[in-house]
């Protein structure tokens, strides 16, 4: 039975990351997978995480299962982090959430809820979107339509195209939006554009599903959630998939949250019961370690302050790298790379062809995705000149 199964191609992101890991050339630059790396090329553990972890190691008295909805302090902390403690939807008690195994688990729970409400619903996804959205949501049975989003000619959002396409999204449809730091293009909606999306959702009745995996890595924790908060204020319903992988550096701890903004408290509670049944079907209950850490940080004012400062420094460093990279690329190539400085978060497209990306890999040991998506947070003072010269050489 099993011998009929063929070997599948490697994942377009993780496969390239594995290739980069295996490359022993000294000049190697790995800009594949979206993890933050410091000046020394290490993905660091936050001080706040170390401290919370040390407390846990002393205080933890059991490894019994978590309740299926996860850690209470994590769930309430994440709701406040995403919406702001005084958000009318929170004060109106129409918000609920469950802990999930990473942002992926949260997306999957969101997809299960959507499928339960409208089997086979159409999810509108940005062109392009994170490639994993498709198998993650599609394997539940949801269908997809694309809306125009990134315009390679302007290196910005084609908002007019987006609005035209989303005019066809109606009640029963879902529109998947990147809350901030769009993956893969780094081009985000302005707050005025979020307001237009809110108008359209209100008038047409589609359900926004917001994937926010990079809160705090664009402009700041509150700024990056402004679009989400606006939608949650204006609309009766939305689903949010959030992750602590990047903004707390808890990647391997699989720490995420699926949050539901509902018409009323009764519906918010009903959705938790739906999420728990869906989770029981897939993984029963979420892992504890990451959410215990995040819950501790979010509920302890001292740890929370330490974490916010560290995150702000990380965000400032990424934005500094964006500006340095622009300068170096422009100097090396004589072309305009101003867009890199305008984009947000970890990712930008360099605007290279797949063939150029592959030459960079083979001839220069510079690894990026075939789409020319780079992880800006993989750049440092030691590799930036080599990177800029290598890119200029293949242009
Ligand atoms: C990425 O896009 O590189 C990250 O979100 C990591 C992943 O799982 O793909």
Coordinates of C-alpha atoms and ligand atoms in Angstrom, one line a residue:
X1 CA 0.0 0.0 0.0
X2 CA 2.6 2.5 1.0
X3 CA 5.1 1.7 -1.8
X4 CA 2.9 3.5 -4.3
X5 CA 3.6 6.9 -2.6
X6 CA 6.1 9.0 -4.4
X7 CA 8.6 11.4 -2.9
X8 CA 7.2 14.9 -2.9
X9 CA 9.1 18.1 -3.8
X10 CA 10.6 20.0 -0.8
X11 CA 8.6 22.9 0.7
X12 CA 9.4 26.1 -1.2
X13 CA 10.6 27.9 2.0
X14 CA 11.8 25.1 4.3
X15 CA 13.4 23.2 1.4
X16 CA 15.5 26.2 0.5
X17 CA 16.4 26.8 4.2
X18 CA 17.7 23.2 4.4
X19 CA 19.7 23.8 1.2
X20 CA 21.2 26.9 2.8
X21 CA 22.0 25.1 6.0
X22 CA 23.8 22.4 4.0
X23 CA 25.9 24.9 2.1
X24 CA 29.4 25.2 3.6
X25 CA 30.7 28.1 1.6
X26 CA 32.1 30.8 3.9
X27 CA 30.4 33.7 2.1
X28 CA 26.9 32.1 2.5
X29 CA 24.0 34.5 3.1
X30 CA 20.7 32.8 4.2
X31 CA 17.7 35.0 3.6
X32 CA 15.2 32.2 3.2
X33 CA 12.9 31.4 6.2
X34 CA 11.3 34.3 8.1
X35 CA 13.2 34.2 11.4
X36 CA 14.8 37.3 13.1
X37 CA 18.6 37.0 13.3
X38 CA 20.9 39.4 15.2
X39 CA 24.2 40.9 14.1
X40 CA 26.0 37.6 14.7
X41 CA 23.5 35.6 12.6
X42 CA 21.8 34.0 15.6
X43 CA 18.0 33.9 16.2
X44 CA 18.2 35.1 19.9
X45 CA 16.1 34.2 22.9
X46 CA 14.5 37.4 24.4
X47 CA 15.6 38.3 27.9
X48 CA 12.0 38.5 28.9
X49 CA 11.5 34.9 27.7
X50 CA 14.6 33.7 29.6
X51 CA 13.3 35.3 32.8
X52 CA 9.8 33.9 32.4
X53 CA 11.3 30.5 31.6
X54 CA 13.4 30.6 34.7
X55 CA 10.3 31.4 36.8
X56 CA 8.4 28.5 35.2
X57 CA 11.2 26.1 35.8
X58 CA 10.9 26.9 39.5
X59 CA 7.1 27.2 39.8
X60 CA 5.9 24.4 37.5
X61 CA 4.5 21.5 39.4
X62 CA 2.8 19.5 36.7
X63 CA 3.0 18.4 33.1
X64 CA -0.6 17.3 33.0
X65 CA -2.6 18.3 29.9
X66 CA -3.5 21.9 29.5
X67 CA -7.2 22.6 29.3
X68 CA -8.2 22.4 25.6
X69 CA -8.6 26.2 25.3
X70 CA -5.1 26.7 26.6
X71 CA -3.5 29.0 29.2
X72 CA -6.0 31.6 30.5
X73 CA -3.3 34.3 31.0
X74 CA -2.2 33.8 27.5
X75 CA -5.7 34.0 26.0
X76 CA -6.6 37.1 27.8
X77 CA -3.2 38.7 27.3
X78 CA -3.3 38.0 23.6
X79 CA -6.8 39.6 23.2
X80 CA -5.5 42.7 24.9
X81 CA -2.3 42.7 22.9
X82 CA -4.2 42.4 19.6
X83 CA -7.1 44.7 20.3
X84 CA -5.8 47.1 23.0
X85 CA -7.2 46.7 26.5
X86 CA -9.9 49.3 26.1
X87 CA -11.2 48.2 22.7
X88 CA -15.0 48.4 22.5
X89 CA -15.3 44.8 21.3
X90 CA -13.5 43.6 24.4
X91 CA -15.5 45.9 26.7
X92 CA -18.6 44.6 25.0
X93 CA -17.6 41.0 25.9
X94 CA -18.0 39.9 22.2
X95 CA -14.4 38.5 21.9
X96 CA -13.2 35.0 22.6
X97 CA -10.0 33.1 21.7
X98 CA -8.3 29.8 22.1
X99 CA -4.6 29.0 22.2
X100 CA -3.4 27.1 19.1
X101 CA -0.2 25.4 18.0
X102 CA 1.5 28.4 16.4
X103 CA 0.0 30.8 13.9
X104 CA -0.5 27.8 11.6
X105 CA -2.7 26.1 14.1
X106 CA -4.6 29.3 14.6
X107 CA -5.2 29.6 10.8
X108 CA -6.3 26.0 10.8
X109 CA -8.8 26.5 13.6
X110 CA -10.1 29.6 11.8
X111 CA -10.5 27.6 8.6
X112 CA -12.4 24.8 10.5
X113 CA -14.8 27.4 12.0
X114 CA -15.4 28.9 8.6
X115 CA -16.0 25.5 7.0
X116 CA -18.4 24.6 9.9
X117 CA -20.4 27.8 9.2
X118 CA -20.3 27.7 5.4
X119 CA -18.9 24.4 4.0
X120 CA -16.7 25.0 1.0
X121 CA -16.7 28.8 1.5
X122 CA -14.6 30.9 -0.8
X123 CA -11.6 32.5 0.8
X124 CA -10.2 35.5 -1.1
X125 CA -6.4 35.6 -0.8
X126 CA -4.0 38.3 -1.9
X127 CA -1.9 37.8 -5.0
X128 CA 0.7 36.9 -3.8
X129 CA 0.1 35.4 -0.3
X130 CA 2.2 33.1 2.0
X131 CA 2.2 29.9 0.0
X132 CA 1.3 27.8 3.1
X133 CA -2.1 29.5 3.3
X134 CA -3.4 27.4 0.4
X135 CA -2.7 23.9 1.8
X136 CA -3.5 25.0 5.4
X137 CA -7.0 26.3 4.6
X138 CA -7.6 24.3 1.4
X139 CA -7.2 20.9 3.0
X140 CA -10.2 21.8 5.3
X141 CA -12.3 22.1 2.1
X142 CA -12.3 25.8 1.5
X143 CA -12.1 27.2 -2.0
X144 CA -9.9 30.2 -3.1
X145 CA -10.2 33.3 -5.3
X146 CA -7.4 35.8 -5.7
X147 CA -7.5 39.5 -5.3
X148 CA -4.8 41.7 -6.8
X149 CA -2.5 43.1 -4.2
X150 CA 1.2 43.6 -5.0
X151 CA 2.2 45.5 -8.1
X152 CA 5.8 44.6 -9.1
X153 CA 6.0 47.6 -11.3
X154 CA 5.4 50.1 -8.4
X155 CA 6.7 47.7 -5.7
X156 CA 3.5 48.8 -3.8
X157 CA -0.1 47.7 -3.1
X158 CA -2.4 47.9 -6.2
X159 CA -5.2 49.1 -4.0
X160 CA -7.5 50.0 -6.9
X161 CA -7.1 46.4 -8.3
X162 CA -7.7 45.0 -4.8
X163 CA -10.9 47.0 -4.4
X164 CA -12.2 46.1 -7.9
X165 CA -11.6 42.4 -7.2
X166 CA -13.1 42.4 -3.8
X167 CA -16.3 43.9 -5.2
X168 CA -17.1 40.3 -6.1
X169 CA -16.8 39.1 -2.5
X170 CA -20.2 38.7 -0.9
X171 CA -21.9 37.3 2.2
X172 CA -20.6 33.8 2.9
X173 CA -17.2 34.7 1.5
X174 CA -14.1 35.2 3.5
X175 CA -11.3 37.7 2.8
X176 CA -7.9 36.8 4.2
X177 CA -5.9 39.9 5.1
X178 CA -2.3 40.1 6.4
X179 CA -2.6 42.3 9.5
X180 CA 0.8 43.9 9.0
X181 CA 4.2 43.1 7.5
X182 CA 2.7 41.3 4.4
X183 CA 4.3 38.0 3.8
X184 CA 5.9 37.8 1.2
X185 CA 5.9 41.4 -0.2
X186 CA 6.2 43.7 2.9
X187 CA 3.8 46.2 1.3
X188 CA 1.0 47.0 3.8
X189 CA -2.4 48.8 3.6
X190 CA -2.6 52.3 5.0
X191 CA -5.1 52.9 7.7
X192 CA -7.3 54.8 5.2
X193 CA -7.2 51.7 3.0
X194 CA -8.2 49.5 5.9
X195 CA -11.2 51.8 6.4
X196 CA -12.2 51.2 2.8
X197 CA -12.0 47.4 3.4
X198 CA -14.2 47.9 6.5
X199 CA -16.7 49.8 4.3
X200 CA -16.8 47.0 1.8
X201 CA -17.1 44.3 4.4
X202 CA -20.0 46.2 6.0
X203 CA -21.8 46.8 2.6
X204 CA -21.1 43.4 1.1
X205 CA -21.2 41.1 4.1
X206 CA -17.9 39.2 3.6
X207 CA -16.0 38.0 6.7
X208 CA -12.4 39.3 7.2
X209 CA -9.9 36.7 8.4
X210 CA -6.8 38.4 9.6
X211 CA -3.5 36.6 9.7
X212 CA -1.2 38.7 12.0
X213 CA 2.1 36.9 12.6
X214 CA 4.4 39.9 12.8
X215 CA 2.7 42.4 15.2
X216 CA 5.5 44.7 16.5
X217 CA 8.0 44.2 13.7
X218 CA 6.6 46.8 11.3
X219 CA 6.1 50.1 13.2
X220 CA 5.2 49.0 16.7
X221 CA 2.7 46.8 18.6
X222 CA -0.2 49.3 18.5
X223 CA 0.6 50.7 15.0
X224 CA 0.8 47.2 13.5
X225 CA -2.6 46.2 14.9
X226 CA -4.4 49.5 13.9
X227 CA -6.1 47.9 10.8
X228 CA -7.3 44.9 12.8
X229 CA -8.6 47.2 15.6
X230 CA -10.5 49.3 13.2
X231 CA -12.2 46.3 11.6
X232 CA -13.0 44.9 15.0
X233 CA -14.7 48.2 15.9
X234 CA -16.6 48.6 12.7
X235 CA -17.7 45.0 11.9
X236 CA -19.9 42.5 13.8
X237 CA -17.6 39.6 13.0
X238 CA -14.0 38.7 12.2
X239 CA -11.5 36.0 12.8
X240 CA -7.9 36.6 13.7
X241 CA -4.9 34.2 13.6
X242 CA -2.0 35.5 15.7
X243 CA 1.5 34.1 16.4
X244 CA 4.2 34.7 19.1
X245 CA 6.8 33.1 16.9
X246 CA 8.4 36.4 15.7
X247 CA 7.4 39.0 18.3
X248 CA 8.5 36.9 21.2
X249 CA 10.9 34.7 19.3
X250 CA 9.0 31.6 20.4
X251 CA 9.2 29.9 16.9
X252 CA 9.8 26.4 18.0
X253 CA 7.4 26.5 20.9
X254 CA 4.4 26.8 18.5
X255 CA 2.5 29.6 20.3
X256 CA -0.5 31.0 18.6
X257 CA -4.0 32.3 19.2
X258 CA -7.2 32.0 17.2
X259 CA -9.4 35.0 18.2
X260 CA -13.1 35.5 17.3
X261 CA -14.8 38.9 17.3
X262 CA -18.5 38.1 17.3
X263 CA -21.9 39.7 17.4
X264 CA -22.4 39.1 21.1
X265 CA -21.0 37.2 24.0
X266 CA -23.2 34.1 23.4
X267 CA -21.9 33.8 19.9
X268 CA -18.3 34.3 21.1
X269 CA -18.7 31.5 23.6
X270 CA -20.3 29.3 20.9
X271 CA -17.2 29.8 18.7
X272 CA -14.9 28.6 21.5
X273 CA -17.0 25.4 21.7
X274 CA -16.6 25.0 18.0
X275 CA -12.9 25.6 18.1
X276 CA -12.5 23.0 20.9
X277 CA -14.3 20.3 18.9
X278 CA -12.2 21.2 15.8
X279 CA -9.0 21.0 17.9
X280 CA -10.0 17.7 19.4
X281 CA -10.3 16.3 15.9
X282 CA -6.8 17.5 15.0
X283 CA -4.4 17.8 17.9
X284 CA -6.6 17.6 21.1
X285 CA -4.9 20.4 23.1
X286 CA -2.1 22.9 22.4
X287 CA 1.5 22.6 23.7
X288 CA 2.1 24.4 27.1
X289 CA 5.6 25.8 27.2
X290 CA 5.4 28.7 24.8
X291 CA 2.0 29.9 26.0
X292 CA 3.0 29.7 29.7
X293 CA 6.0 31.9 28.9
X294 CA 3.9 34.4 26.8
X295 CA 1.1 34.4 29.4
X296 CA 3.6 35.2 32.1
X297 CA 5.2 38.0 30.1
X298 CA 1.8 39.5 29.2
X299 CA 0.5 39.4 32.8
X300 CA 3.6 40.6 34.6
X301 CA 4.2 44.4 34.2
X302 CA 8.0 44.1 34.6
X303 CA 8.5 41.3 32.2
X304 CA 6.0 43.0 29.8
X305 CA 8.1 46.2 29.8
X306 CA 11.4 44.3 29.3
X307 CA 9.8 42.4 26.3
X308 CA 8.4 45.6 24.7
X309 CA 11.8 47.3 24.9
X310 CA 13.5 44.3 23.3
X311 CA 10.9 44.1 20.6
X312 CA 11.1 47.8 19.9
X313 CA 14.9 47.4 19.4
X314 CA 14.4 44.5 17.1
X315 CA 11.9 46.5 15.0
X316 CA 14.2 49.5 14.9
X317 CA 17.1 47.3 13.8
X318 CA 15.0 45.8 10.9
X319 CA 14.0 49.3 9.8
X320 CA 17.7 50.4 10.0
X321 CA 18.7 47.3 7.9
X322 CA 16.1 48.3 5.3
X323 CA 17.6 51.7 4.9
X324 CA 21.2 50.4 4.8
X325 CA 20.2 47.7 2.3
X326 CA 18.6 50.3 0.1
X327 CA 21.7 52.4 0.2
X328 CA 24.1 49.5 -0.6
X329 CA 21.9 48.0 -3.3
X330 CA 21.6 51.4 -5.0
X331 CA 25.3 52.1 -4.8
X332 CA 26.2 48.6 -6.2
X333 CA 23.6 48.5 -9.0
X334 CA 22.8 52.1 -9.9
X335 CA 19.1 51.1 -9.6
X336 CA 16.2 52.4 -7.4
X337 CA 15.6 50.3 -4.3
X338 CA 13.7 53.0 -2.3
X339 CA 10.8 50.6 -1.9
X340 CA 12.8 48.4 0.5
X341 CA 12.8 51.3 3.0
X342 CA 9.0 51.8 2.6
X343 CA 8.1 48.2 3.2
X344 CA 7.5 46.7 6.6
X345 CA 8.5 43.7 8.6
X346 CA 10.9 40.9 7.6
X347 CA 10.1 40.6 3.9
X348 CA 10.6 42.3 0.6
X349 CA 10.8 41.2 -3.0
X350 CA 14.1 42.3 -4.6
X351 CA 12.4 42.1 -8.0
X352 CA 14.7 39.4 -9.5
X353 CA 13.6 36.5 -11.7
X354 CA 13.6 32.9 -10.5
X355 CA 16.6 32.4 -12.7
X356 CA 18.5 35.3 -11.1
X357 CA 17.6 33.9 -7.6
X358 CA 19.0 30.5 -8.6
X359 CA 22.2 32.1 -10.0
X360 CA 22.6 33.9 -6.7
X361 CA 22.3 30.5 -4.9
X362 CA 24.6 28.6 -7.2
X363 CA 27.3 31.2 -7.9
X364 CA 27.3 33.3 -4.8
X365 CA 25.8 31.2 -2.0
X366 CA 23.2 33.9 -1.5
X367 CA 19.8 32.2 -0.6
X368 CA 16.4 33.8 -1.1
X369 CA 13.1 32.4 -2.3
X370 CA 12.6 31.9 -6.1
X371 CA 10.2 34.8 -5.9
X372 CA 13.2 36.9 -4.8
X373 CA 11.6 37.3 -1.3
X374 CA 14.3 38.1 1.2
X375 CA 14.3 38.0 4.9
X376 CA 15.6 41.4 5.7
X377 CA 16.3 40.3 9.2
X378 CA 19.0 37.9 7.9
X379 CA 21.1 40.9 6.7
X380 CA 23.9 42.2 9.0
X381 CA 27.0 44.4 8.8
X382 CA 29.1 41.4 7.9
X383 CA 27.2 40.3 4.9
X384 CA 25.5 43.4 3.5
X385 CA 28.3 44.5 1.1
X386 CA 28.7 41.0 -0.3
X387 CA 24.9 40.7 -0.7
X388 CA 24.6 44.0 -2.5
X389 CA 27.5 43.2 -4.8
X390 CA 26.1 39.7 -5.6
X391 CA 22.6 41.1 -6.4
X392 CA 24.1 43.8 -8.6
X393 CA 26.2 41.1 -10.4
X394 CA 23.1 39.1 -11.4
X395 CA 21.0 42.1 -12.3
Ligands
LIG1 C1 8.2 32.3 6.4 O1 7.3 32.6 5.6 O2 9.4 32.1 6.1 C2 7.8 31.9 7.8 O3 6.5 32.2 8.0 C3 8.1 30.5 8.2 C4 7.3 29.5 7.5 O4 6.8 28.6 8.2 O5 7.2 29.5 6.3

